[in-house]
Amino acid sequence: MNHDFYDLDFERGIAAFSFIDRKAEVRLNLGLVTKPPKAIQALCEKYHNVMIGIESAGIDQERMDQICNSMKLECTNNSVDVLIAKGNRPFASSWYVVGDIPRLLVMAENGTMKAPFTEMVHEQIWRAHQVLSDTNKQR
């Protein structure tokens, strides 16, 4: 298995929350991951199966790839318990984030890491993450 690419999808194929960061030119989709690969199943369960999908809403794909790879490196260097991976479907351009999303957001807010989205959407991500975590805990 190539650990840089995973076949990830949202529960029922639909994100629970979706919004566009016009300044960063990305669409963010948040939802619960369904049927994660065994290699990352424990990580997904530990963090309540919440996943962020990031796709272009105008940003150049090469630039988005650079930012996501940089975010991945910063998380690795700071021992953040996340998986940041590009989708492996044909012609896929989406990136996925599962794991300790709250810590990732704190790093982005503190300027420790450059995220592919701006501070304007942090509050929306926090709220969506909390709703999804609470929903998954009740199952």
Short mmCIF file of N, CA and C in Angstrom, two decimals:
data_model
loop_
_atom_site.label_atom_id
_atom_site.label_comp_id
_atom_site.label_asym_id
_atom_site.label_seq_id
_atom_site.Cartn_x
_atom_site.Cartn_y
_atom_site.Cartn_z
N MET A 1 0.85 -1.18 0.00
CA MET A 1 0.00 0.00 0.00
C MET A 1 0.89 1.24 0.00
N ASN A 2 0.61 2.18 -0.85
CA ASN A 2 1.32 3.45 -0.88
C ASN A 2 0.74 4.32 0.23
N HIS A 3 1.57 4.68 1.18
CA HIS A 3 1.07 5.41 2.34
C HIS A 3 0.84 6.89 2.09
N ASP A 4 1.07 7.36 0.87
CA ASP A 4 0.79 8.75 0.54
C ASP A 4 -0.60 8.91 -0.07
N PHE A 5 -1.23 7.81 -0.44
CA PHE A 5 -2.53 7.86 -1.09
C PHE A 5 -3.47 6.85 -0.42
N TYR A 6 -4.69 7.27 -0.14
CA TYR A 6 -5.68 6.39 0.46
C TYR A 6 -7.01 6.57 -0.25
N ASP A 7 -7.78 5.50 -0.28
CA ASP A 7 -9.13 5.57 -0.82
C ASP A 7 -10.06 5.86 0.34
N LEU A 8 -10.33 7.12 0.58
CA LEU A 8 -11.18 7.54 1.69
C LEU A 8 -12.46 8.13 1.15
N ASP A 9 -13.54 7.95 1.90
CA ASP A 9 -14.81 8.53 1.49
C ASP A 9 -15.62 8.86 2.73
N PHE A 10 -16.54 9.79 2.55
CA PHE A 10 -17.43 10.17 3.63
C PHE A 10 -18.55 9.15 3.76
N GLU A 11 -19.11 9.07 4.97
CA GLU A 11 -20.24 8.19 5.23
C GLU A 11 -21.36 8.49 4.24
N ARG A 12 -21.87 7.46 3.62
CA ARG A 12 -22.91 7.56 2.59
C ARG A 12 -22.45 8.41 1.40
N GLY A 13 -21.15 8.64 1.29
CA GLY A 13 -20.60 9.39 0.16
C GLY A 13 -20.89 10.88 0.20
N ILE A 14 -21.39 11.36 1.34
CA ILE A 14 -21.80 12.76 1.44
C ILE A 14 -21.16 13.40 2.66
N ALA A 15 -20.57 14.57 2.47
CA ALA A 15 -20.03 15.33 3.59
C ALA A 15 -21.18 15.95 4.38
N ALA A 16 -21.04 16.00 5.69
CA ALA A 16 -22.08 16.59 6.53
C ALA A 16 -22.04 18.12 6.48
N PHE A 17 -20.85 18.68 6.30
CA PHE A 17 -20.67 20.13 6.23
C PHE A 17 -19.80 20.43 5.02
N SER A 18 -20.13 21.49 4.33
CA SER A 18 -19.34 21.88 3.16
C SER A 18 -19.39 23.40 3.03
N PHE A 19 -18.23 23.99 2.88
CA PHE A 19 -18.18 25.43 2.68
C PHE A 19 -16.95 25.81 1.88
N ILE A 20 -17.01 26.97 1.27
CA ILE A 20 -15.92 27.45 0.42
C ILE A 20 -15.19 28.58 1.13
N ASP A 21 -13.88 28.48 1.14
CA ASP A 21 -13.02 29.56 1.61
C ASP A 21 -12.63 30.33 0.35
N ARG A 22 -13.33 31.42 0.10
CA ARG A 22 -13.13 32.17 -1.14
C ARG A 22 -11.73 32.77 -1.23
N LYS A 23 -11.19 33.19 -0.11
CA LYS A 23 -9.85 33.80 -0.12
C LYS A 23 -8.79 32.77 -0.49
N ALA A 24 -8.87 31.57 0.08
CA ALA A 24 -7.90 30.52 -0.21
C ALA A 24 -8.26 29.73 -1.47
N GLU A 25 -9.47 29.92 -1.97
CA GLU A 25 -9.98 29.24 -3.16
C GLU A 25 -10.02 27.72 -3.00
N VAL A 26 -10.52 27.28 -1.84
CA VAL A 26 -10.70 25.85 -1.60
C VAL A 26 -12.09 25.59 -1.06
N ARG A 27 -12.58 24.38 -1.32
CA ARG A 27 -13.83 23.89 -0.73
C ARG A 27 -13.42 22.91 0.37
N LEU A 28 -14.01 23.09 1.53
CA LEU A 28 -13.77 22.20 2.66
C LEU A 28 -15.02 21.38 2.91
N ASN A 29 -14.85 20.08 2.99
CA ASN A 29 -15.95 19.17 3.29
C ASN A 29 -15.59 18.44 4.57
N LEU A 30 -16.48 18.44 5.54
CA LEU A 30 -16.26 17.72 6.78
C LEU A 30 -17.35 16.69 6.95
N GLY A 31 -16.95 15.51 7.38
CA GLY A 31 -17.90 14.44 7.61
C GLY A 31 -17.22 13.30 8.32
N LEU A 32 -17.93 12.21 8.45
CA LEU A 32 -17.39 11.01 9.08
C LEU A 32 -16.85 10.09 8.00
N VAL A 33 -15.65 9.58 8.23
CA VAL A 33 -15.04 8.67 7.27
C VAL A 33 -15.73 7.31 7.39
N THR A 34 -15.94 6.68 6.26
CA THR A 34 -16.56 5.37 6.26
C THR A 34 -15.56 4.33 5.78
N LYS A 35 -15.56 3.20 6.41
CA LYS A 35 -14.70 2.07 6.05
C LYS A 35 -13.24 2.49 5.81
N PRO A 36 -12.58 3.03 6.84
CA PRO A 36 -11.18 3.40 6.63
C PRO A 36 -10.31 2.17 6.42
N PRO A 37 -9.24 2.29 5.65
CA PRO A 37 -8.33 1.16 5.47
C PRO A 37 -7.79 0.71 6.84
N LYS A 38 -7.51 -0.57 6.98
CA LYS A 38 -7.05 -1.11 8.26
C LYS A 38 -5.82 -0.38 8.79
N ALA A 39 -4.97 0.09 7.89
CA ALA A 39 -3.74 0.78 8.29
C ALA A 39 -4.01 2.05 9.09
N ILE A 40 -5.17 2.66 8.90
CA ILE A 40 -5.48 3.90 9.62
C ILE A 40 -6.76 3.81 10.44
N GLN A 41 -7.30 2.63 10.58
CA GLN A 41 -8.56 2.45 11.30
C GLN A 41 -8.46 2.92 12.76
N ALA A 42 -7.37 2.59 13.44
CA ALA A 42 -7.21 2.99 14.84
C ALA A 42 -7.13 4.50 14.97
N LEU A 43 -6.42 5.16 14.05
CA LEU A 43 -6.32 6.62 14.06
C LEU A 43 -7.70 7.24 13.88
N CYS A 44 -8.45 6.74 12.93
CA CYS A 44 -9.79 7.27 12.67
C CYS A 44 -10.69 7.11 13.89
N GLU A 45 -10.69 5.93 14.49
CA GLU A 45 -11.54 5.67 15.65
C GLU A 45 -11.13 6.53 16.84
N LYS A 46 -9.82 6.70 17.04
CA LYS A 46 -9.32 7.50 18.17
C LYS A 46 -9.85 8.93 18.11
N TYR A 47 -10.00 9.45 16.91
CA TYR A 47 -10.45 10.83 16.73
C TYR A 47 -11.87 10.89 16.15
N HIS A 48 -12.69 9.91 16.48
CA HIS A 48 -14.13 9.89 16.21
C HIS A 48 -14.49 9.90 14.73
N ASN A 49 -13.59 9.40 13.88
CA ASN A 49 -13.85 9.24 12.44
C ASN A 49 -14.15 10.54 11.70
N VAL A 50 -13.75 11.68 12.26
CA VAL A 50 -13.97 12.96 11.59
C VAL A 50 -12.90 13.16 10.52
N MET A 51 -13.34 13.61 9.36
CA MET A 51 -12.42 13.81 8.24
C MET A 51 -12.72 15.14 7.56
N ILE A 52 -11.65 15.80 7.12
CA ILE A 52 -11.78 17.00 6.29
C ILE A 52 -11.33 16.62 4.88
N GLY A 53 -12.14 16.96 3.91
CA GLY A 53 -11.76 16.84 2.51
C GLY A 53 -11.49 18.24 1.98
N ILE A 54 -10.38 18.40 1.29
CA ILE A 54 -10.00 19.71 0.75
C ILE A 54 -9.90 19.58 -0.76
N GLU A 55 -10.63 20.42 -1.47
CA GLU A 55 -10.55 20.38 -2.93
C GLU A 55 -10.48 21.80 -3.48
N SER A 56 -10.00 21.92 -4.68
CA SER A 56 -9.83 23.22 -5.31
C SER A 56 -11.18 23.87 -5.62
N ALA A 57 -11.25 25.16 -5.33
CA ALA A 57 -12.39 25.97 -5.74
C ALA A 57 -11.81 27.20 -6.45
N GLY A 58 -10.75 26.94 -7.21
CA GLY A 58 -10.09 28.00 -7.95
C GLY A 58 -8.58 27.99 -7.80
N ILE A 59 -8.07 27.47 -6.68
CA ILE A 59 -6.64 27.42 -6.47
C ILE A 59 -6.00 26.47 -7.48
N ASP A 60 -4.83 26.83 -7.95
CA ASP A 60 -4.08 25.98 -8.85
C ASP A 60 -3.75 24.66 -8.13
N GLN A 61 -3.97 23.53 -8.80
CA GLN A 61 -3.76 22.23 -8.16
C GLN A 61 -2.32 22.06 -7.66
N GLU A 62 -1.37 22.53 -8.43
CA GLU A 62 0.04 22.41 -8.01
C GLU A 62 0.28 23.18 -6.71
N ARG A 63 -0.31 24.36 -6.61
CA ARG A 63 -0.16 25.17 -5.39
C ARG A 63 -0.83 24.48 -4.21
N MET A 64 -2.02 23.92 -4.41
CA MET A 64 -2.69 23.22 -3.33
C MET A 64 -1.87 22.01 -2.88
N ASP A 65 -1.30 21.28 -3.83
CA ASP A 65 -0.46 20.13 -3.49
C ASP A 65 0.74 20.58 -2.65
N GLN A 66 1.35 21.70 -3.02
CA GLN A 66 2.50 22.22 -2.27
C GLN A 66 2.10 22.57 -0.84
N ILE A 67 0.99 23.27 -0.69
CA ILE A 67 0.54 23.68 0.65
C ILE A 67 0.20 22.46 1.50
N CYS A 68 -0.51 21.49 0.92
CA CYS A 68 -0.90 20.29 1.68
C CYS A 68 0.33 19.46 2.04
N ASN A 69 1.29 19.34 1.14
CA ASN A 69 2.52 18.61 1.46
C ASN A 69 3.31 19.33 2.55
N SER A 70 3.32 20.66 2.52
CA SER A 70 4.00 21.44 3.56
C SER A 70 3.30 21.24 4.90
N MET A 71 1.96 21.25 4.90
CA MET A 71 1.19 21.02 6.11
C MET A 71 1.49 19.63 6.67
N LYS A 72 1.56 18.66 5.78
CA LYS A 72 1.87 17.28 6.17
C LYS A 72 3.25 17.21 6.84
N LEU A 73 4.24 17.89 6.27
CA LEU A 73 5.59 17.90 6.83
C LEU A 73 5.61 18.58 8.19
N GLU A 74 4.93 19.72 8.33
CA GLU A 74 4.88 20.42 9.61
C GLU A 74 4.22 19.56 10.69
N CYS A 75 3.17 18.86 10.34
CA CYS A 75 2.51 17.98 11.30
C CYS A 75 3.42 16.83 11.71
N THR A 76 4.16 16.28 10.76
CA THR A 76 5.11 15.22 11.06
C THR A 76 6.21 15.74 11.99
N ASN A 77 6.76 16.91 11.66
CA ASN A 77 7.84 17.50 12.46
C ASN A 77 7.39 17.86 13.87
N ASN A 78 6.11 18.16 14.05
CA ASN A 78 5.57 18.52 15.36
C ASN A 78 4.81 17.38 16.02
N SER A 79 4.96 16.18 15.49
CA SER A 79 4.34 14.97 16.05
C SER A 79 2.83 15.10 16.24
N VAL A 80 2.17 15.72 15.28
CA VAL A 80 0.71 15.81 15.31
C VAL A 80 0.16 14.49 14.78
N ASP A 81 -0.76 13.92 15.50
CA ASP A 81 -1.31 12.61 15.18
C ASP A 81 -2.40 12.73 14.10
N VAL A 82 -1.96 12.99 12.86
CA VAL A 82 -2.89 13.12 11.74
C VAL A 82 -2.35 12.38 10.53
N LEU A 83 -3.26 12.05 9.65
CA LEU A 83 -2.91 11.55 8.33
C LEU A 83 -3.39 12.60 7.35
N ILE A 84 -2.49 13.08 6.53
CA ILE A 84 -2.82 14.02 5.47
C ILE A 84 -2.44 13.32 4.18
N ALA A 85 -3.43 13.02 3.36
CA ALA A 85 -3.19 12.21 2.16
C ALA A 85 -4.01 12.72 0.99
N LYS A 86 -3.46 12.52 -0.18
CA LYS A 86 -4.18 12.85 -1.40
C LYS A 86 -5.03 11.65 -1.80
N GLY A 87 -6.23 11.90 -2.27
CA GLY A 87 -7.10 10.82 -2.71
C GLY A 87 -6.46 10.04 -3.85
N ASN A 88 -6.79 8.76 -3.95
CA ASN A 88 -6.16 7.92 -4.98
C ASN A 88 -7.11 7.53 -6.10
N ARG A 89 -8.23 8.19 -6.18
CA ARG A 89 -9.16 7.87 -7.27
C ARG A 89 -8.68 8.51 -8.57
N PRO A 90 -9.06 7.93 -9.70
CA PRO A 90 -8.63 8.51 -10.98
C PRO A 90 -9.02 9.98 -11.09
N PHE A 91 -8.08 10.77 -11.49
CA PHE A 91 -8.26 12.22 -11.67
C PHE A 91 -8.62 12.93 -10.37
N ALA A 92 -8.33 12.29 -9.23
CA ALA A 92 -8.63 12.90 -7.93
C ALA A 92 -7.67 14.05 -7.66
N SER A 93 -8.21 15.11 -7.13
CA SER A 93 -7.37 16.23 -6.75
C SER A 93 -7.59 16.61 -5.29
N SER A 94 -8.43 15.86 -4.60
CA SER A 94 -8.76 16.15 -3.21
C SER A 94 -7.68 15.65 -2.27
N TRP A 95 -7.57 16.36 -1.16
CA TRP A 95 -6.71 15.95 -0.05
C TRP A 95 -7.62 15.65 1.13
N TYR A 96 -7.18 14.73 1.99
CA TYR A 96 -7.98 14.33 3.16
C TYR A 96 -7.14 14.45 4.42
N VAL A 97 -7.80 14.86 5.50
CA VAL A 97 -7.15 14.98 6.79
C VAL A 97 -8.00 14.22 7.81
N VAL A 98 -7.38 13.27 8.50
CA VAL A 98 -8.04 12.56 9.60
C VAL A 98 -7.07 12.55 10.78
N GLY A 99 -7.63 12.53 11.97
CA GLY A 99 -6.78 12.49 13.16
C GLY A 99 -7.03 13.68 14.06
N ASP A 100 -5.96 14.19 14.64
CA ASP A 100 -6.05 15.28 15.62
C ASP A 100 -6.24 16.62 14.92
N ILE A 101 -7.42 16.80 14.36
CA ILE A 101 -7.76 18.03 13.63
C ILE A 101 -7.74 19.25 14.56
N PRO A 102 -8.20 19.16 15.81
CA PRO A 102 -8.12 20.34 16.69
C PRO A 102 -6.68 20.85 16.86
N ARG A 103 -5.73 19.96 17.03
CA ARG A 103 -4.33 20.40 17.18
C ARG A 103 -3.83 21.04 15.88
N LEU A 104 -4.21 20.49 14.76
CA LEU A 104 -3.84 21.06 13.47
C LEU A 104 -4.38 22.48 13.36
N LEU A 105 -5.62 22.70 13.78
CA LEU A 105 -6.22 24.04 13.74
C LEU A 105 -5.49 25.01 14.66
N VAL A 106 -5.11 24.55 15.84
CA VAL A 106 -4.36 25.40 16.77
C VAL A 106 -3.04 25.83 16.14
N MET A 107 -2.35 24.89 15.51
CA MET A 107 -1.08 25.22 14.85
C MET A 107 -1.30 26.24 13.73
N ALA A 108 -2.37 26.09 12.98
CA ALA A 108 -2.66 27.04 11.90
C ALA A 108 -2.98 28.42 12.48
N GLU A 109 -3.74 28.45 13.57
CA GLU A 109 -4.10 29.73 14.19
C GLU A 109 -2.89 30.43 14.79
N ASN A 110 -1.94 29.65 15.32
CA ASN A 110 -0.73 30.21 15.92
C ASN A 110 0.32 30.59 14.88
N GLY A 111 0.09 30.24 13.64
CA GLY A 111 1.07 30.52 12.60
C GLY A 111 2.22 29.53 12.56
N THR A 112 2.10 28.44 13.33
CA THR A 112 3.14 27.40 13.35
C THR A 112 3.16 26.63 12.04
N MET A 113 2.03 26.64 11.35
CA MET A 113 1.88 25.87 10.13
C MET A 113 0.99 26.64 9.16
N LYS A 114 1.28 26.51 7.88
CA LYS A 114 0.44 27.11 6.83
C LYS A 114 -0.57 26.06 6.40
N ALA A 115 -1.83 26.37 6.58
CA ALA A 115 -2.90 25.46 6.15
C ALA A 115 -3.43 25.93 4.80
N PRO A 116 -4.09 25.05 4.06
CA PRO A 116 -4.64 25.44 2.76
C PRO A 116 -5.96 26.20 2.87
N PHE A 117 -6.28 26.67 4.07
CA PHE A 117 -7.48 27.46 4.28
C PHE A 117 -7.13 28.62 5.21
N THR A 118 -7.93 29.67 5.18
CA THR A 118 -7.63 30.87 5.96
C THR A 118 -8.33 30.85 7.32
N GLU A 119 -7.94 31.78 8.16
CA GLU A 119 -8.54 31.89 9.49
C GLU A 119 -10.03 32.17 9.44
N MET A 120 -10.49 32.69 8.33
CA MET A 120 -11.91 33.02 8.19
C MET A 120 -12.81 31.80 8.37
N VAL A 121 -12.31 30.61 8.11
CA VAL A 121 -13.14 29.41 8.21
C VAL A 121 -12.82 28.55 9.43
N HIS A 122 -11.85 28.98 10.25
CA HIS A 122 -11.48 28.17 11.42
C HIS A 122 -12.67 27.91 12.33
N GLU A 123 -13.46 28.93 12.60
CA GLU A 123 -14.61 28.77 13.50
C GLU A 123 -15.62 27.77 12.92
N GLN A 124 -15.84 27.83 11.62
CA GLN A 124 -16.75 26.88 10.98
C GLN A 124 -16.20 25.45 11.11
N ILE A 125 -14.91 25.29 10.93
CA ILE A 125 -14.30 23.97 11.05
C ILE A 125 -14.42 23.47 12.48
N TRP A 126 -14.12 24.33 13.47
CA TRP A 126 -14.25 23.94 14.88
C TRP A 126 -15.66 23.46 15.20
N ARG A 127 -16.66 24.25 14.78
CA ARG A 127 -18.05 23.89 15.08
C ARG A 127 -18.46 22.59 14.40
N ALA A 128 -18.11 22.45 13.13
CA ALA A 128 -18.46 21.23 12.40
C ALA A 128 -17.77 20.03 13.02
N HIS A 129 -16.51 20.19 13.39
CA HIS A 129 -15.77 19.09 14.02
C HIS A 129 -16.42 18.67 15.32
N GLN A 130 -16.84 19.64 16.13
CA GLN A 130 -17.47 19.33 17.41
C GLN A 130 -18.79 18.58 17.21
N VAL A 131 -19.60 19.03 16.28
CA VAL A 131 -20.88 18.37 16.00
C VAL A 131 -20.63 16.93 15.55
N LEU A 132 -19.69 16.74 14.64
CA LEU A 132 -19.41 15.39 14.13
C LEU A 132 -18.84 14.49 15.21
N SER A 133 -17.94 15.02 16.04
CA SER A 133 -17.37 14.22 17.14
C SER A 133 -18.46 13.79 18.11
N ASP A 134 -19.32 14.74 18.49
CA ASP A 134 -20.40 14.42 19.42
C ASP A 134 -21.35 13.40 18.82
N THR A 135 -21.66 13.54 17.54
CA THR A 135 -22.55 12.60 16.86
C THR A 135 -21.96 11.20 16.87
N ASN A 136 -20.67 11.10 16.56
CA ASN A 136 -20.03 9.79 16.49
C ASN A 136 -19.88 9.16 17.87
N LYS A 137 -19.67 9.96 18.91
CA LYS A 137 -19.55 9.44 20.28
C LYS A 137 -20.86 8.81 20.73
N GLN A 138 -22.00 9.32 20.25
CA GLN A 138 -23.31 8.83 20.67
C GLN A 138 -23.68 7.52 20.01
N ARG A 139 -22.92 7.09 19.04
CA ARG A 139 -23.25 5.84 18.33
C ARG A 139 -22.88 4.64 19.13
#
